[in-house]
Short mmCIF file of C-alpha atoms (C1' of nucleotides) in Angstrom, two decimals:
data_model
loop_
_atom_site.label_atom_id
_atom_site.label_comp_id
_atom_site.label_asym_id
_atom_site.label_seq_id
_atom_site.Cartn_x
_atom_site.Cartn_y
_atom_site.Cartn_z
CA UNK A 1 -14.40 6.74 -12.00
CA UNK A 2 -12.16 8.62 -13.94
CA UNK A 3 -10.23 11.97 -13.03
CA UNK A 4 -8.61 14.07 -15.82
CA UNK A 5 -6.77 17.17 -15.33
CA UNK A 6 -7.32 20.21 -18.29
CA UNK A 7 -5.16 23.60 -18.50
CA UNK A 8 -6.51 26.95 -20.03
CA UNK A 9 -7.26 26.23 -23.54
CA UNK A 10 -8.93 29.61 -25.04
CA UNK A 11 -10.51 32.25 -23.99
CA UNK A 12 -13.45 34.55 -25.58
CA UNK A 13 -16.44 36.53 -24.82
CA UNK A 14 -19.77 36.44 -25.31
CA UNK A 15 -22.52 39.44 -25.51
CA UNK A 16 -26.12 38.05 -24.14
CA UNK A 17 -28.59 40.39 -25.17
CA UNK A 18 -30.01 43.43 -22.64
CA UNK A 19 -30.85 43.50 -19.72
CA UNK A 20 -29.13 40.71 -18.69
CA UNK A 21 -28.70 39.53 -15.11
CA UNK A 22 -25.57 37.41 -14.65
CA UNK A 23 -25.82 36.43 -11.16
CA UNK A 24 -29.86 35.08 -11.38
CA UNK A 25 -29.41 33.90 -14.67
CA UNK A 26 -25.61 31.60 -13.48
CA UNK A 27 -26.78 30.52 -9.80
CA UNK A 28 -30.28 29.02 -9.48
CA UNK A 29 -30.85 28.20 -5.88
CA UNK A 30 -33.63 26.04 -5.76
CA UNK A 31 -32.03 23.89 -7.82
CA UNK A 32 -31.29 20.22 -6.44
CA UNK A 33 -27.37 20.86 -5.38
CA UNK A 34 -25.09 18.46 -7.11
CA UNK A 35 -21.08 18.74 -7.74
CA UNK A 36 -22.11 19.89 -11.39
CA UNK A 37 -21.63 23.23 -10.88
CA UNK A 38 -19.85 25.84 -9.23
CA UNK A 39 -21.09 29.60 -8.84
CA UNK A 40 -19.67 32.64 -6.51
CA UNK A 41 -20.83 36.47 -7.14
CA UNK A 42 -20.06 37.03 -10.98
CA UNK A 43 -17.98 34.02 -11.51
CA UNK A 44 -19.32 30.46 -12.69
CA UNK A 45 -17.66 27.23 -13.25
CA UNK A 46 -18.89 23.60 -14.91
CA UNK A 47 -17.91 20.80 -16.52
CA UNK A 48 -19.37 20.77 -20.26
CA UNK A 49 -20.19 18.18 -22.20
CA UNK A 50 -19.98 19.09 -26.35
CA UNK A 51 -20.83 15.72 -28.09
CA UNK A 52 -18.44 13.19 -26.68
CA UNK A 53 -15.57 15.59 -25.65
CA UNK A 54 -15.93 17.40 -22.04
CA UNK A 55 -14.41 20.85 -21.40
CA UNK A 56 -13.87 23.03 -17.96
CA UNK A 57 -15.77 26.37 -18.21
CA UNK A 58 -15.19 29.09 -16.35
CA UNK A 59 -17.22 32.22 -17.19
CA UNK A 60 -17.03 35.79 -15.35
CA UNK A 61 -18.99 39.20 -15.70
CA UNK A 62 -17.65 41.76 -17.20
CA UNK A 63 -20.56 43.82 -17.84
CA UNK A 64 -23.48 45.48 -16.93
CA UNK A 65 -27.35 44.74 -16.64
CA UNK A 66 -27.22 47.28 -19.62
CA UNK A 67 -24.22 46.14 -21.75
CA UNK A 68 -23.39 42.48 -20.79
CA UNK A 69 -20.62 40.63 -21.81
CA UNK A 70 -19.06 37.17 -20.45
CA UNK A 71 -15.48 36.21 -20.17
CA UNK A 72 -15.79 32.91 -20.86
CA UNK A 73 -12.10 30.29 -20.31
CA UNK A 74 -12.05 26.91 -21.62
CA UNK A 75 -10.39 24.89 -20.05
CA UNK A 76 -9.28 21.45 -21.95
CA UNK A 77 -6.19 19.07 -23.27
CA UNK A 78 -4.45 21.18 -25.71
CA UNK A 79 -5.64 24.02 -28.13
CA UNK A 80 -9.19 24.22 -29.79
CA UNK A 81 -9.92 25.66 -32.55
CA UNK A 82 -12.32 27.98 -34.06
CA UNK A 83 -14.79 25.55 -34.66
CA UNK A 84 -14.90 23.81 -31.56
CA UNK A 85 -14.60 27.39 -30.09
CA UNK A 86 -18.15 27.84 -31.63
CA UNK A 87 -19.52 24.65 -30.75
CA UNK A 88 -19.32 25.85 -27.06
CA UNK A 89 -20.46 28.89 -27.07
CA UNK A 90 -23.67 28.06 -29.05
CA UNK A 91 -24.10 25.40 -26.53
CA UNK A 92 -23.89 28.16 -23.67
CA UNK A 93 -26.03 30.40 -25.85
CA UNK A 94 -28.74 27.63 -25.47
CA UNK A 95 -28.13 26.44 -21.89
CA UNK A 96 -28.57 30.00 -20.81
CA UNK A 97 -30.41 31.19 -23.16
CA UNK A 98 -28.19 34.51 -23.95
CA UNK A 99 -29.91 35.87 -26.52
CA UNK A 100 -33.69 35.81 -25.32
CA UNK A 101 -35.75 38.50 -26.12
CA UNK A 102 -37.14 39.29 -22.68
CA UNK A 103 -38.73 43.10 -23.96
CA UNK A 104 -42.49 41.61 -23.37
CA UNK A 105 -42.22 39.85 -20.65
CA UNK A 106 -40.77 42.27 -19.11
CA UNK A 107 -43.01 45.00 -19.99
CA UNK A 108 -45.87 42.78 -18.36
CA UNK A 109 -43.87 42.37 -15.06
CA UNK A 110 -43.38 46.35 -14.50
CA UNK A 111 -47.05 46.27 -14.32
CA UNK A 112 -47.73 44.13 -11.55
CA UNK A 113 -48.16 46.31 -8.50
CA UNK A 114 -47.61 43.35 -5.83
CA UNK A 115 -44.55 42.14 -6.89
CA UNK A 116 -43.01 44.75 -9.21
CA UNK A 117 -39.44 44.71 -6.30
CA UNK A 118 -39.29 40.74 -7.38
CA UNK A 119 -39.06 41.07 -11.04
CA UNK A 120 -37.11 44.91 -10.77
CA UNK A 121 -34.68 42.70 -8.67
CA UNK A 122 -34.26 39.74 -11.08
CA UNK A 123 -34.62 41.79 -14.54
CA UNK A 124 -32.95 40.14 -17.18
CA UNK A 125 -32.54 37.04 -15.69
CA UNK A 126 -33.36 34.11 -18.13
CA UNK A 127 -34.85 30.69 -17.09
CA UNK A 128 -31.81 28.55 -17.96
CA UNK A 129 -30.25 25.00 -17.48
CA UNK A 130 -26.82 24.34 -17.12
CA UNK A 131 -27.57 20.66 -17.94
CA UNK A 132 -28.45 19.10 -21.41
CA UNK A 133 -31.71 16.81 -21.68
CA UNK A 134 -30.45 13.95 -20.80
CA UNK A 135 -28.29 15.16 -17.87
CA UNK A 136 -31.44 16.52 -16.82
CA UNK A 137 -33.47 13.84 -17.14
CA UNK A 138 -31.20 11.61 -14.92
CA UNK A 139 -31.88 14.53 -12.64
CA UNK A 140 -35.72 14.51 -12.87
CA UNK A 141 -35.87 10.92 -12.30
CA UNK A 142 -33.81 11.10 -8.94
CA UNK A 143 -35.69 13.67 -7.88
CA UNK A 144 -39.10 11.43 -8.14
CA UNK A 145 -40.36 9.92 -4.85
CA UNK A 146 -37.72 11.27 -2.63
CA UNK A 147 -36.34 13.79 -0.67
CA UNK A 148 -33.60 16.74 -2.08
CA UNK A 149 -31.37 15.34 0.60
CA UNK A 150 -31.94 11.63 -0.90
CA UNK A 151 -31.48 13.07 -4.44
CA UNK A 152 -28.24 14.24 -3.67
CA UNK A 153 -27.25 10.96 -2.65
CA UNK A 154 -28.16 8.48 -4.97
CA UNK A 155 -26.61 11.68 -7.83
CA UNK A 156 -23.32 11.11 -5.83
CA UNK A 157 -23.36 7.90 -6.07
CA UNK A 158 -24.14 7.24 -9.47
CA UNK A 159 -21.37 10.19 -10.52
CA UNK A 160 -18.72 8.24 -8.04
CA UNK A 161 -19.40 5.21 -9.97
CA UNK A 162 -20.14 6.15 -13.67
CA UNK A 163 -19.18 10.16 -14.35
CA UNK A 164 -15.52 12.01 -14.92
CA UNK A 165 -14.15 14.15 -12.22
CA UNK A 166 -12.85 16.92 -14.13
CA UNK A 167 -9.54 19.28 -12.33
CA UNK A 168 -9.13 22.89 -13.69
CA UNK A 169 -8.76 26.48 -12.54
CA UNK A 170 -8.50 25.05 -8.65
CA UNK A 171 -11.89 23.69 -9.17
CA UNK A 172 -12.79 20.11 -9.08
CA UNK A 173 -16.09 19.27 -10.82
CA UNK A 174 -17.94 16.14 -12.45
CA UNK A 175 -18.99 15.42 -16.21
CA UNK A 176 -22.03 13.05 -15.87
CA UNK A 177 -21.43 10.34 -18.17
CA UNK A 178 -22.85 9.75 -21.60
CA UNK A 179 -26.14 7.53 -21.99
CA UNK A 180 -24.29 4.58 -23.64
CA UNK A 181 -21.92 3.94 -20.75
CA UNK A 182 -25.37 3.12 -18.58
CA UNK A 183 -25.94 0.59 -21.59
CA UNK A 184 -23.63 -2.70 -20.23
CA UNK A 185 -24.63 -2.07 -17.08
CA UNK A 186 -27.17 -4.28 -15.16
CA UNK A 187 -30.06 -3.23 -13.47
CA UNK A 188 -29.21 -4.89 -10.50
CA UNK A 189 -25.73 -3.29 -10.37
CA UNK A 190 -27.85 0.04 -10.59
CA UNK A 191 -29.79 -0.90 -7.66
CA UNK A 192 -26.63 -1.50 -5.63
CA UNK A 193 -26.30 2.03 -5.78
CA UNK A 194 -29.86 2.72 -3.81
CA UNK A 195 -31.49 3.91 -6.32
CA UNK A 196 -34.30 1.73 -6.27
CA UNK A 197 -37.31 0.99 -8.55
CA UNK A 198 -35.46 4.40 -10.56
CA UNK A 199 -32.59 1.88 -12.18
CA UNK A 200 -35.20 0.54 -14.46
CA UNK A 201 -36.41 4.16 -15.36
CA UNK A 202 -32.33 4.84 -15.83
CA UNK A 203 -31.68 1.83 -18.13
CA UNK A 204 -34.36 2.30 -20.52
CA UNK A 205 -33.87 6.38 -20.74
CA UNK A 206 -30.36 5.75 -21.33
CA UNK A 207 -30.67 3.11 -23.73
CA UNK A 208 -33.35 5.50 -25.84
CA UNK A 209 -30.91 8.42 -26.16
CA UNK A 210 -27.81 5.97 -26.95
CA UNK A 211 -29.57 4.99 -29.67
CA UNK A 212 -31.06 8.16 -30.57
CA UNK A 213 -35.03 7.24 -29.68
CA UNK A 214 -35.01 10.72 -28.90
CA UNK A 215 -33.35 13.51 -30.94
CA UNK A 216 -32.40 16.31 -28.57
CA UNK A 217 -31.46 19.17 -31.48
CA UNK A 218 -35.01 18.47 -33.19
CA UNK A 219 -36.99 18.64 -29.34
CA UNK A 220 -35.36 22.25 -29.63
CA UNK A 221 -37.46 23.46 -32.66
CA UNK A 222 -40.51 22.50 -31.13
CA UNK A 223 -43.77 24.31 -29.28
CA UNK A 224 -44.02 23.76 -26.11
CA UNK A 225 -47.30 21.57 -26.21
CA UNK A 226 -45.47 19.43 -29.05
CA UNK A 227 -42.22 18.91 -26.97
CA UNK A 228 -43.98 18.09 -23.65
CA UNK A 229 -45.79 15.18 -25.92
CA UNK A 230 -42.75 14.08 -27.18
CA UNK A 231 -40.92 14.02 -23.71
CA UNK A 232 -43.99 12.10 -21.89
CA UNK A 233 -42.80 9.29 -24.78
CA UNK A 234 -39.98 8.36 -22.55
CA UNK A 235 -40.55 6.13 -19.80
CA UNK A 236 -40.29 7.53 -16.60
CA UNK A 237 -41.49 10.83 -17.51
CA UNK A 238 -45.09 11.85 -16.61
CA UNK A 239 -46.83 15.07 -16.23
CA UNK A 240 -44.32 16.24 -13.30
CA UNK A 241 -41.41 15.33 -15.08
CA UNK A 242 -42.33 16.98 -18.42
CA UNK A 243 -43.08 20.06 -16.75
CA UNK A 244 -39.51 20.14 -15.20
CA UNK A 245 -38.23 19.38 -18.87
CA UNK A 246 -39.86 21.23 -21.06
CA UNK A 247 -37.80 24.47 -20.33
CA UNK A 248 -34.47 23.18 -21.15
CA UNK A 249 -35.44 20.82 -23.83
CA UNK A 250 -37.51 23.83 -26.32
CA UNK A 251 -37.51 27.08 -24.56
CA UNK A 252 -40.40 28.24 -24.23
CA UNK A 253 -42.83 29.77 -21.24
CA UNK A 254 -45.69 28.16 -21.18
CA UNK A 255 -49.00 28.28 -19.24
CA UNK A 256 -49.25 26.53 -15.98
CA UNK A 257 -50.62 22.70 -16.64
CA UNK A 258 -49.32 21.03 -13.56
CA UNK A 259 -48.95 22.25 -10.26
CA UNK A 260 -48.09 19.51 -7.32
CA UNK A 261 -49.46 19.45 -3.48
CA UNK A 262 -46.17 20.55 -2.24
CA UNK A 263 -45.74 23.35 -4.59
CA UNK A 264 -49.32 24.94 -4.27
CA UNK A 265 -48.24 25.16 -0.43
CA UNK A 266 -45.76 27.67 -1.75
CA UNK A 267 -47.06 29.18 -4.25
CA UNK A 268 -49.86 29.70 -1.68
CA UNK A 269 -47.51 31.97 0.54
CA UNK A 270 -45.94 33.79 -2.42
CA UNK A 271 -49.32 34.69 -4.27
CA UNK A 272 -51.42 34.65 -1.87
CA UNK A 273 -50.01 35.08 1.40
CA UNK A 274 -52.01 32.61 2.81
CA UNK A 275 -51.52 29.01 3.73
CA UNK A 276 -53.59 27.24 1.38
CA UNK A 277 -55.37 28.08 -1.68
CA UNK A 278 -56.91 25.74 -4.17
CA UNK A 279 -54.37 24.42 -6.78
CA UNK A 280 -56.61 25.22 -9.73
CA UNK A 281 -57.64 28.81 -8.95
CA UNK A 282 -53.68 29.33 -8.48
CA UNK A 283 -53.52 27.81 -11.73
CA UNK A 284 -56.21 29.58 -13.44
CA UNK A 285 -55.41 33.15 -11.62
CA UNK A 286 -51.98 32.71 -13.02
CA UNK A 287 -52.52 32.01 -16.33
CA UNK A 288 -54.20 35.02 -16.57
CA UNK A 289 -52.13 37.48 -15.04
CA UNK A 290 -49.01 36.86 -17.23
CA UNK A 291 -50.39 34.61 -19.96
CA UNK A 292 -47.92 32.34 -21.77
CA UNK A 293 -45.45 34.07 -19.29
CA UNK A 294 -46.96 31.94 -16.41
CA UNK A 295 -44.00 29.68 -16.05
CA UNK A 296 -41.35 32.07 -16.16
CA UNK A 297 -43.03 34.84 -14.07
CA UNK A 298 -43.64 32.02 -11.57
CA UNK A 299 -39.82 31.27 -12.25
CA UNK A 300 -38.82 34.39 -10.84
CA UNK A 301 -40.79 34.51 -7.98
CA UNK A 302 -40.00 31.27 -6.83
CA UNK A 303 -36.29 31.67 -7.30
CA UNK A 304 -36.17 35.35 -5.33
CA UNK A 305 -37.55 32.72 -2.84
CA UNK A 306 -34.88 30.20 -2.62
CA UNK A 307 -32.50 32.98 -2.82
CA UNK A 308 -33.70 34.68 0.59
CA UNK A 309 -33.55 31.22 1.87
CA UNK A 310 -29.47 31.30 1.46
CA UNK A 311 -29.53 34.63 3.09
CA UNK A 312 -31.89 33.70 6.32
CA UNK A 313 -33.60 30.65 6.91
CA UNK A 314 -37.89 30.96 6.06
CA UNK A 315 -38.77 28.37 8.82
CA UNK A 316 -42.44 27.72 7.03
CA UNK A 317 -40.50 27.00 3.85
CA UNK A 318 -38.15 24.63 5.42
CA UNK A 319 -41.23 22.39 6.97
CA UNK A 320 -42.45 22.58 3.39
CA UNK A 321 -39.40 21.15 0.87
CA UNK A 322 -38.08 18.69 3.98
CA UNK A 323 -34.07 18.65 2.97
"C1'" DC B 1 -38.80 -1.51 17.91
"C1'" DA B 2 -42.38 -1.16 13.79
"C1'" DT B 3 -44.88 1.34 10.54
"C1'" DC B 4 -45.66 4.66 7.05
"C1'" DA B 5 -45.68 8.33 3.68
"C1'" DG B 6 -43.09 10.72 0.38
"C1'" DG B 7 -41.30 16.77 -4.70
"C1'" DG B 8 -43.98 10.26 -9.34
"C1'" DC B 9 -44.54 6.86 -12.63
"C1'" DC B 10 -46.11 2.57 -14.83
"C1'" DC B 11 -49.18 -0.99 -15.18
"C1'" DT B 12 -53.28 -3.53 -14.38
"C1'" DG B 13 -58.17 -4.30 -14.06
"C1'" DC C 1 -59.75 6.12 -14.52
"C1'" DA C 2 -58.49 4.43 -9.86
"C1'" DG C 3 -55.31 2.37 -7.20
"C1'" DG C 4 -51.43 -0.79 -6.10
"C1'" DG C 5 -46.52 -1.37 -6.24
"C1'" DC C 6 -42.03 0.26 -6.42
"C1'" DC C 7 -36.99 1.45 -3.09
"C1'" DC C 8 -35.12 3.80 0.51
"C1'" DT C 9 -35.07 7.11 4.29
"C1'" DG C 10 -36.47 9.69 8.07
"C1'" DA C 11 -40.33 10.93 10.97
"C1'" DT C 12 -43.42 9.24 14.47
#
DNA sequence: CATCAGGGCCCTG
DNA sequence: CAGGGCCCTGAT
């Protein structure tokens, strides 16, 4: 493993549309905690990946829910220019999806009695991933059969081994590596790293994007029932997995296809306030409170969850995700 | 100590 | 379409 040290490069801004949230939208605490990231009130910090090259981001608030605007500092070897410049902030554009048009969505959440606080609390704040597709993937298939706590290990490993520490503005974060580095590598070597039966699901993933199987620009332009198709092409991903992906790779809120045993315990609580109610009238009730909303209204709800959890500990909640 | 299920997927029959 | 197998870990 490789550590590389990068100095401030350029600075610029960047205006996400109103209302924005910069705090909901930057930290997502249910997410599976890896040394990708790096997020305190109104500042954020990763290692980005633009084609081959990787840069240090750091991006602060400085605006409003109202009239939002990002600092955001690159961090890198040398100058950039205006080009590159543009390259990245597209890219964050994307990954956080700055300019979404949240006006309907949001008009449907003011008009839900139950949970109106929720979305009044989070408004503005998009459903975004910090990781590309294939970052994500390597993610998603970590995450399959195993505990968060088990995740983190075998994504700790596999960054000691194969990703780029990356130094700058007194942060020290990792690049995950790029598919074809994954390509010389055995499967057996993989599975020194405890990953298990998952290094086959690794090698072949990471051989299809080296060679470009899978074209992660032209997964953007697609619907949402097109894109989950072509994501439950690759191997390893099934109905789970897809539903994880299908945010980051086109965009789009979707209804609810897919809801697992451990999550229908939760959404139980938060719905329902009971302990356990049938997966598909959850499903069903769902879809037709907020539509082709579903996903990101659920979003919301779930995250205003697993952000109480950092404040206090929800001791039903804890029995139910097993760190 | 041993056994087993787990935030899923692929493959086989 | 159902069910076995896959790795490893922690719970029992």
């Amino acid at each position: 493993m490789r550590t590389v040290h990068f100095g401030l490069s350029s600075t610029f801004s960047i205006i996400p549309s109103a209302p924005f949230n910069f705090d909901g939208t930057f930290h997502k605490p249910s997410h599976c905690p890896a040394p990708l990231e790096a997020w305190e009130r109104g500042k954020y910090w990763q290692a980005l990946r633009v084609g081959e090259k990787i840069y240090g981001l750091r991006i602060v608030n400085r605006g409003s829910r109202a009239k939002p605007r990002l600092g955001v500092s690159v961090f890198g070897r040398g100058k950039i220019g205006k080009k590159e410049r543009d390259a990245i902030a597209r890219e964050l554009e994307w990954r956080f999806d700055l300019a979404s048009d949240l006006r309907e969505f949001d008009r449907l959440a003011r008009r839900d009695g139950g949970l109106r606080p929720v979305f009044r609390r989070w408004r503005g704040t998009r459903d975004s991933s910090a990781l590309g597709l294939y970052e994500l993937l390597v993610v998603s298939i970590l995450l399959q059969n195993a505990t968060v706590r088990r995740t983190v290990q075998m994504m700790n490993a596999l960054l000691e081994r194969f990703g780029t520490r990356v130094s700058f503005d007194s942060k020290t974060l990792f690049a995950m590596w790029l598919p074809a580095a994954i390509h010389d590598v055995g499967e057996d070597e993989l599975r020194k790293l405890r990953i298990g039966y998952r290094a086959r699901f690794l090698k072949r993933v990471s051989d299809d994007f080296s060679r470009g199987v899978i074209d992660e620009r032209s997964l953007r332009t697609l619907d949402e029932n097109m894109a989950r198709r072509e994501l439950m092409k690759l191997y390893g991903v099934g109905p789970e997995t897809a539903r994880i992906l299908l945010y980051p790779a086109c965009h789009r809120a979707t209804l609810l296809t897919h809801i697992a045993p451990w999550q229908q315990k939760i959404y139980s609580r938060l719905f329902y306030a009971r302990r356990r109610v049938p997966a598909r009238k959850i499903q069903g009730d769902l879809n037709r409170r907020y539509g082709r909303f579903a996903t990101l209204a659920v979003n919301y709800v779930w995250e205003d969850l697993f952000w109480r959890r950092e404040r206090e500990p929800i001791p039903w909640l804890e029995r139910e995700i097993r760190l």
